[in-house]
CSV table of C-alpha atoms in Angstrom, one decimal:
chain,number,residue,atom,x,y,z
A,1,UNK,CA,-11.3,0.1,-26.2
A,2,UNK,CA,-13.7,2.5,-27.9
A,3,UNK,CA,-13.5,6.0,-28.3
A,4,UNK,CA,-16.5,6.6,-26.3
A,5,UNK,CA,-15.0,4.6,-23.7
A,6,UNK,CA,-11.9,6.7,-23.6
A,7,UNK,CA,-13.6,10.1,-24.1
A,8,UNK,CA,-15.6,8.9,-20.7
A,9,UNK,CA,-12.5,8.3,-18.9
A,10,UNK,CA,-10.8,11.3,-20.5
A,11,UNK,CA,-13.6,13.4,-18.9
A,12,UNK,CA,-13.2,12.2,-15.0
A,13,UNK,CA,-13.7,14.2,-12.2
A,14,UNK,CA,-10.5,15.6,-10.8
A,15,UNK,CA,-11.2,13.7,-7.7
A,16,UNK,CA,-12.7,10.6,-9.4
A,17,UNK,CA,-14.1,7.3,-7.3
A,18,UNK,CA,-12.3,4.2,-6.5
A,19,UNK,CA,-13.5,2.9,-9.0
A,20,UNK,CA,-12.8,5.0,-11.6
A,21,UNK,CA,-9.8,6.1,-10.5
A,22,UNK,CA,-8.8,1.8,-10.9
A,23,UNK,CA,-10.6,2.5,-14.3
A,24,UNK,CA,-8.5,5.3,-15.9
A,25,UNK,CA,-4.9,4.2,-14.4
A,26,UNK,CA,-6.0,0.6,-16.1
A,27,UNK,CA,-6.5,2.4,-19.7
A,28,UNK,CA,-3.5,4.7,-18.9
A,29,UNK,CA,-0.8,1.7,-17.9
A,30,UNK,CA,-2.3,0.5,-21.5
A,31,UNK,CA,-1.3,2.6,-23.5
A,32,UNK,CA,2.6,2.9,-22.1
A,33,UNK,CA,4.8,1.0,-23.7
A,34,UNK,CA,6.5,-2.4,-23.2
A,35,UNK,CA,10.0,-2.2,-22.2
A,36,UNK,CA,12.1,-5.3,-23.5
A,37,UNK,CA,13.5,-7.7,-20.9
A,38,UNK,CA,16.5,-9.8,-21.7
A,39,UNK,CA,16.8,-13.6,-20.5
A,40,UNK,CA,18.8,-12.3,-17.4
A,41,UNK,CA,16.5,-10.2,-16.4
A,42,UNK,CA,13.8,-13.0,-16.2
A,43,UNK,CA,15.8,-15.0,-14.9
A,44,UNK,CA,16.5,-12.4,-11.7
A,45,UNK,CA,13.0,-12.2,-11.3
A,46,UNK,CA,12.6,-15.6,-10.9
A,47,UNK,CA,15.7,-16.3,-8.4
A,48,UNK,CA,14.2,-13.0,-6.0
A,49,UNK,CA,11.0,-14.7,-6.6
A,50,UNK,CA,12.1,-18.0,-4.8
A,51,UNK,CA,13.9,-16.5,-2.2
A,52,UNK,CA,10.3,-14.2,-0.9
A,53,UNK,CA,8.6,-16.3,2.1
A,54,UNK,CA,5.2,-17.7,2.0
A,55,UNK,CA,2.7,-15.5,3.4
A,56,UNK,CA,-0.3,-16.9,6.1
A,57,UNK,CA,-3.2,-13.8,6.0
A,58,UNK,CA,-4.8,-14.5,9.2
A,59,UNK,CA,-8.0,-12.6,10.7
A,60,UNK,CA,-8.1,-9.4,11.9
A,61,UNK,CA,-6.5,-8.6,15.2
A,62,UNK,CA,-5.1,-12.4,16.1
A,63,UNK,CA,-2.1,-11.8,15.9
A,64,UNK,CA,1.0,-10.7,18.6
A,65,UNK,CA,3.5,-9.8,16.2
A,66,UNK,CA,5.3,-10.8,13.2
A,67,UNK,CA,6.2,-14.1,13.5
A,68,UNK,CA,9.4,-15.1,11.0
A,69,UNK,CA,10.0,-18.8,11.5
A,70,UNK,CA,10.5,-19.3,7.6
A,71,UNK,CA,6.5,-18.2,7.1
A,72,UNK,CA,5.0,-14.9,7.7
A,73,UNK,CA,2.1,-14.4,9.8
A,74,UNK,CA,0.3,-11.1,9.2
A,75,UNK,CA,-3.0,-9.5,9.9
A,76,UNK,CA,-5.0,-8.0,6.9
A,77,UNK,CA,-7.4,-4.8,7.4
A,78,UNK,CA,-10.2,-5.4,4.5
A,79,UNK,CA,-12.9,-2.8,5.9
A,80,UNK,CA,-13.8,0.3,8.4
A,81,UNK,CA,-14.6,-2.2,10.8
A,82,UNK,CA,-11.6,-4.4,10.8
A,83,UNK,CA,-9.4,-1.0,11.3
A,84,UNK,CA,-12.1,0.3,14.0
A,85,UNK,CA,-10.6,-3.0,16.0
A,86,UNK,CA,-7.3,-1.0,16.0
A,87,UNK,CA,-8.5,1.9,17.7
A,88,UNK,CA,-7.1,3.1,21.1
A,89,UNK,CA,-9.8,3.7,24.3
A,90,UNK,CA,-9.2,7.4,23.4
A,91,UNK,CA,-10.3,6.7,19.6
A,92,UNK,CA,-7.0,6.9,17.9
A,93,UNK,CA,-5.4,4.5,15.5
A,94,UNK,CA,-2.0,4.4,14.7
A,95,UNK,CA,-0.4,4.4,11.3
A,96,UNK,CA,2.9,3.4,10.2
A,97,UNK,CA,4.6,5.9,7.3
A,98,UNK,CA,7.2,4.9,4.8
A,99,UNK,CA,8.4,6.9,1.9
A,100,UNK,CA,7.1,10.6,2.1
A,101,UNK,CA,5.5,9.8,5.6
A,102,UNK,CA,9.1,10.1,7.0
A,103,UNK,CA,9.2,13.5,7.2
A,104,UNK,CA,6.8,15.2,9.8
A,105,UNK,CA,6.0,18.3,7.2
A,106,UNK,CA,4.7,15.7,4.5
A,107,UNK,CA,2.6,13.8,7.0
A,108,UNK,CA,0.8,16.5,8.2
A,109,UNK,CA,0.6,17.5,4.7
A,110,UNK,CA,-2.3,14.7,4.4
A,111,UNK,CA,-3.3,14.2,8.2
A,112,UNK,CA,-3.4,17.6,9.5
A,113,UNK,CA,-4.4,16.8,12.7
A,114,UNK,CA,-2.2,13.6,13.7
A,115,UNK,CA,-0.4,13.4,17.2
A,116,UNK,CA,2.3,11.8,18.5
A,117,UNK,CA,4.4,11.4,15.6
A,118,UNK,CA,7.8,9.4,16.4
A,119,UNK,CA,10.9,7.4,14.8
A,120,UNK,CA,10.1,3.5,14.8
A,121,UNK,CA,11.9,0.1,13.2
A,122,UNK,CA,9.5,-2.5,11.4
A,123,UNK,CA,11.4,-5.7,10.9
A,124,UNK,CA,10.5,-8.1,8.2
A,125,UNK,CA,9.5,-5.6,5.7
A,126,UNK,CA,11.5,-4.1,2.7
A,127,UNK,CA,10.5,-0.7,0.2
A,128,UNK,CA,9.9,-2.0,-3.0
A,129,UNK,CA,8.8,0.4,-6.4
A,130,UNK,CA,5.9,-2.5,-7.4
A,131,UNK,CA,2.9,-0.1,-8.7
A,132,UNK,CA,1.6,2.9,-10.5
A,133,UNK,CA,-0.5,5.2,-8.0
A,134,UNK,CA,-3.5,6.7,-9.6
A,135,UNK,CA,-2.6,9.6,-7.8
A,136,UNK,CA,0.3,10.4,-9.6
A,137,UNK,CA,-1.6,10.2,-13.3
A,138,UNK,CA,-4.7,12.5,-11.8
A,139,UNK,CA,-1.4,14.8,-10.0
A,140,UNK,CA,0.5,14.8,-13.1
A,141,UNK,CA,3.6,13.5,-11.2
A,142,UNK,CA,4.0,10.7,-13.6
A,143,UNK,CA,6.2,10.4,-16.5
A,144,UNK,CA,4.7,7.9,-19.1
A,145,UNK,CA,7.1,8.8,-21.8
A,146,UNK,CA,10.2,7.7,-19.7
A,147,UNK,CA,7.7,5.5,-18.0
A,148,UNK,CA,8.7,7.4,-14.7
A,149,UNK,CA,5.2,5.9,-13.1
A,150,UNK,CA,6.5,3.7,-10.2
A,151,UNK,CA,5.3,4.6,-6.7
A,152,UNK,CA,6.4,3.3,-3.6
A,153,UNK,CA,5.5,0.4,-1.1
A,154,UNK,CA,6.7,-2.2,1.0
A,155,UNK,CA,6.4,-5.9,0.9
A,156,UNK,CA,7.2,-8.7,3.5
A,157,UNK,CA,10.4,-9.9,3.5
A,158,UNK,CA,12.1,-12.3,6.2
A,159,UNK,CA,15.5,-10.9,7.7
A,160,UNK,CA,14.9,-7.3,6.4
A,161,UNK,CA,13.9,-4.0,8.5
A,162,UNK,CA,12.4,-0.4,7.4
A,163,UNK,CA,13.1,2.8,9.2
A,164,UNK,CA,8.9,4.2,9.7
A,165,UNK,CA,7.3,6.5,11.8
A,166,UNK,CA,4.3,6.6,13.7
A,167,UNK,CA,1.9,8.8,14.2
A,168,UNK,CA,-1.9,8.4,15.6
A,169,UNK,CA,-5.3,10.1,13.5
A,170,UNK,CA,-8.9,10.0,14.6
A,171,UNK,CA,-11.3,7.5,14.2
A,172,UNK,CA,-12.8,10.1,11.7
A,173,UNK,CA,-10.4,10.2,9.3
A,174,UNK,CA,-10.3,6.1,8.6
A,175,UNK,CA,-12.7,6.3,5.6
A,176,UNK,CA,-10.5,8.9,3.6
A,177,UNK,CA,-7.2,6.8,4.3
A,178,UNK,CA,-8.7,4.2,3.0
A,179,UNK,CA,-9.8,5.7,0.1
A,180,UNK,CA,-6.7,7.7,-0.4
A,181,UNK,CA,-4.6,4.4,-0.1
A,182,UNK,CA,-7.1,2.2,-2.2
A,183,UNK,CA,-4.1,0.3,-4.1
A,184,UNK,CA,-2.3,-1.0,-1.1
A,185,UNK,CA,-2.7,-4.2,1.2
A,186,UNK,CA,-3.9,-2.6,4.5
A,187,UNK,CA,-1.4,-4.8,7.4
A,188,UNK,CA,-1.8,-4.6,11.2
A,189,UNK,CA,2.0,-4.4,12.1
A,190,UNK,CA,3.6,-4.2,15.3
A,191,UNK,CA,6.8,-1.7,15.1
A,192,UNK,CA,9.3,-1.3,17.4
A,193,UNK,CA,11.6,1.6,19.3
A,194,UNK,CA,15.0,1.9,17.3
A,195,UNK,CA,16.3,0.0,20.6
A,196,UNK,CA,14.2,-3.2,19.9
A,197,UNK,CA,11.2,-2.6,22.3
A,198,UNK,CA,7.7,-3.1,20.5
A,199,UNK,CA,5.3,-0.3,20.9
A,200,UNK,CA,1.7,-0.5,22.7
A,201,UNK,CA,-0.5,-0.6,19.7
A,202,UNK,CA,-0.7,-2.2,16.2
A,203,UNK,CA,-0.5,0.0,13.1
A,204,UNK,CA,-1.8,0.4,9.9
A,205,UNK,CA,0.9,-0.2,7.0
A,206,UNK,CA,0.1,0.1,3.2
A,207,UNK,CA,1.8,-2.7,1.7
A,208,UNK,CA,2.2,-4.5,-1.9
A,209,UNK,CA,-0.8,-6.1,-3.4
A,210,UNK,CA,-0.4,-8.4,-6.5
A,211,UNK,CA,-2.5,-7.8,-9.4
A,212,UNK,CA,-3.9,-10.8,-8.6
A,213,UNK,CA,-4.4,-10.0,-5.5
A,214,UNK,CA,-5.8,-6.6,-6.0
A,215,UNK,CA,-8.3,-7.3,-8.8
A,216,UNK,CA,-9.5,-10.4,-6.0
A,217,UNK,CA,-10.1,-8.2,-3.3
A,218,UNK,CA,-10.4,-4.9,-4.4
A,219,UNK,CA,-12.5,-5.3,-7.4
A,220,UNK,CA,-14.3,-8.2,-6.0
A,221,UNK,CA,-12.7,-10.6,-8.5
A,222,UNK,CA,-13.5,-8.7,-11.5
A,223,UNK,CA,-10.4,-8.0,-14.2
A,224,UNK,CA,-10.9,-4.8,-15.3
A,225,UNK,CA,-9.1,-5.0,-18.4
A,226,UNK,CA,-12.3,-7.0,-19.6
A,227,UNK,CA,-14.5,-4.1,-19.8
């Protein structure tokens, strides 16, 4: 990379755009370095690896749940529109919060205004530390030298169950999540009362994207490590 390329990135905005917020964490998970992985370590990867379910993406708002008959059927959210299918006659959506998101103080920390927030189960998902967050470069929360950069998410994962709330924001306040949220896989989940009953609306979940995945649908199949 050139050093006018990194002066430009060095020279962001403190709130930066999507894409050049994917921009600068690229050149900053560059310049970490490599940890070394023994044999055994690979070869854990590659046993969890086997054991993960396949994964059917289906259209928007098709589904009735989460089916786990040895394959995972889930609904992905790729645009305002296919979360606007969500939305509740009153104009709510409901989101579904992991990690920080399970404390009420947090939440309202970043949706000010949400109602209705409440104690659910999702079954068939799992937390897993898979990413760097932009977010935590352009906050200063990460850590490179100890390489402290991990941020949380969940993935699918047959015959496993989270602990999320629930809460519902205005139809207002979609564009912002998903700009906010721009290196998860937006799902359409159906969570459940902690006594097995599932609730009257789907909900928005930020799960794990692949690299592959990410670069694919996020940066319209464009690597950006080749610019």
């Amino acid at each position: 990379m050139s050093s006018a390329t990194q002066l430009c990135l060095s020279s962001l905005p403190s709130i930066p755009s999507p894409l050049s917020r994917l921009r600068l964490l690229q050149f900053q998970l560059q310049n970490l370095p490599r940890p070394q992985y023994s044999s055994a370590f690979h070869s854990l990867l590659s046993l969890q690896s086997d054991r993960r379910p396949a994964i059917r993406w289906t259209s928007p708002i098709t589904m009735s749940g989460i089916h786990l008959t040895g394959q995972l059927e889930l609904s992905e959210l790729r645009d305002e529109s296919e979360f606007e299918k969500l939305l509740s006659p009153s104009g709510l959506i409901s989101i579904c919060g992991f990690g920080s998101l399970l404390s009420e103080r947090s939440a309202r920390s970043t949706f000010p205004n949400l109602k209705n927030f409440r104690v659910a189960r999702l079954n068939g998902f799992r937390r897993v530390y898979a990413h760097a967050a932009p977010i935590f470069f352009e906050r200063g929360i990460a850590k490179p030298e100890t390489k402290e950069i991990s941020s949380l998410s969940v993935e699918p994962c047959e015959g496993e169950s989270l602990i999320v709330t629930v809460f519902e924001i205005q139809q207002s306040e979609i564009p912002a999540f998903i700009e906010r949220e721009l290196e998860f896989r937006f799902l359409a989940v159906l969570p459940r009362t902690l006594d097995g009953k599932p609730l009257n609306n789907l909900a928005v979940l930020c799960a794990r994207y692949s690299d592959e995945e990410f670069f694919h649908v996020r940066c319209k199949g464009s690597n950006l490590s080749q610019h």
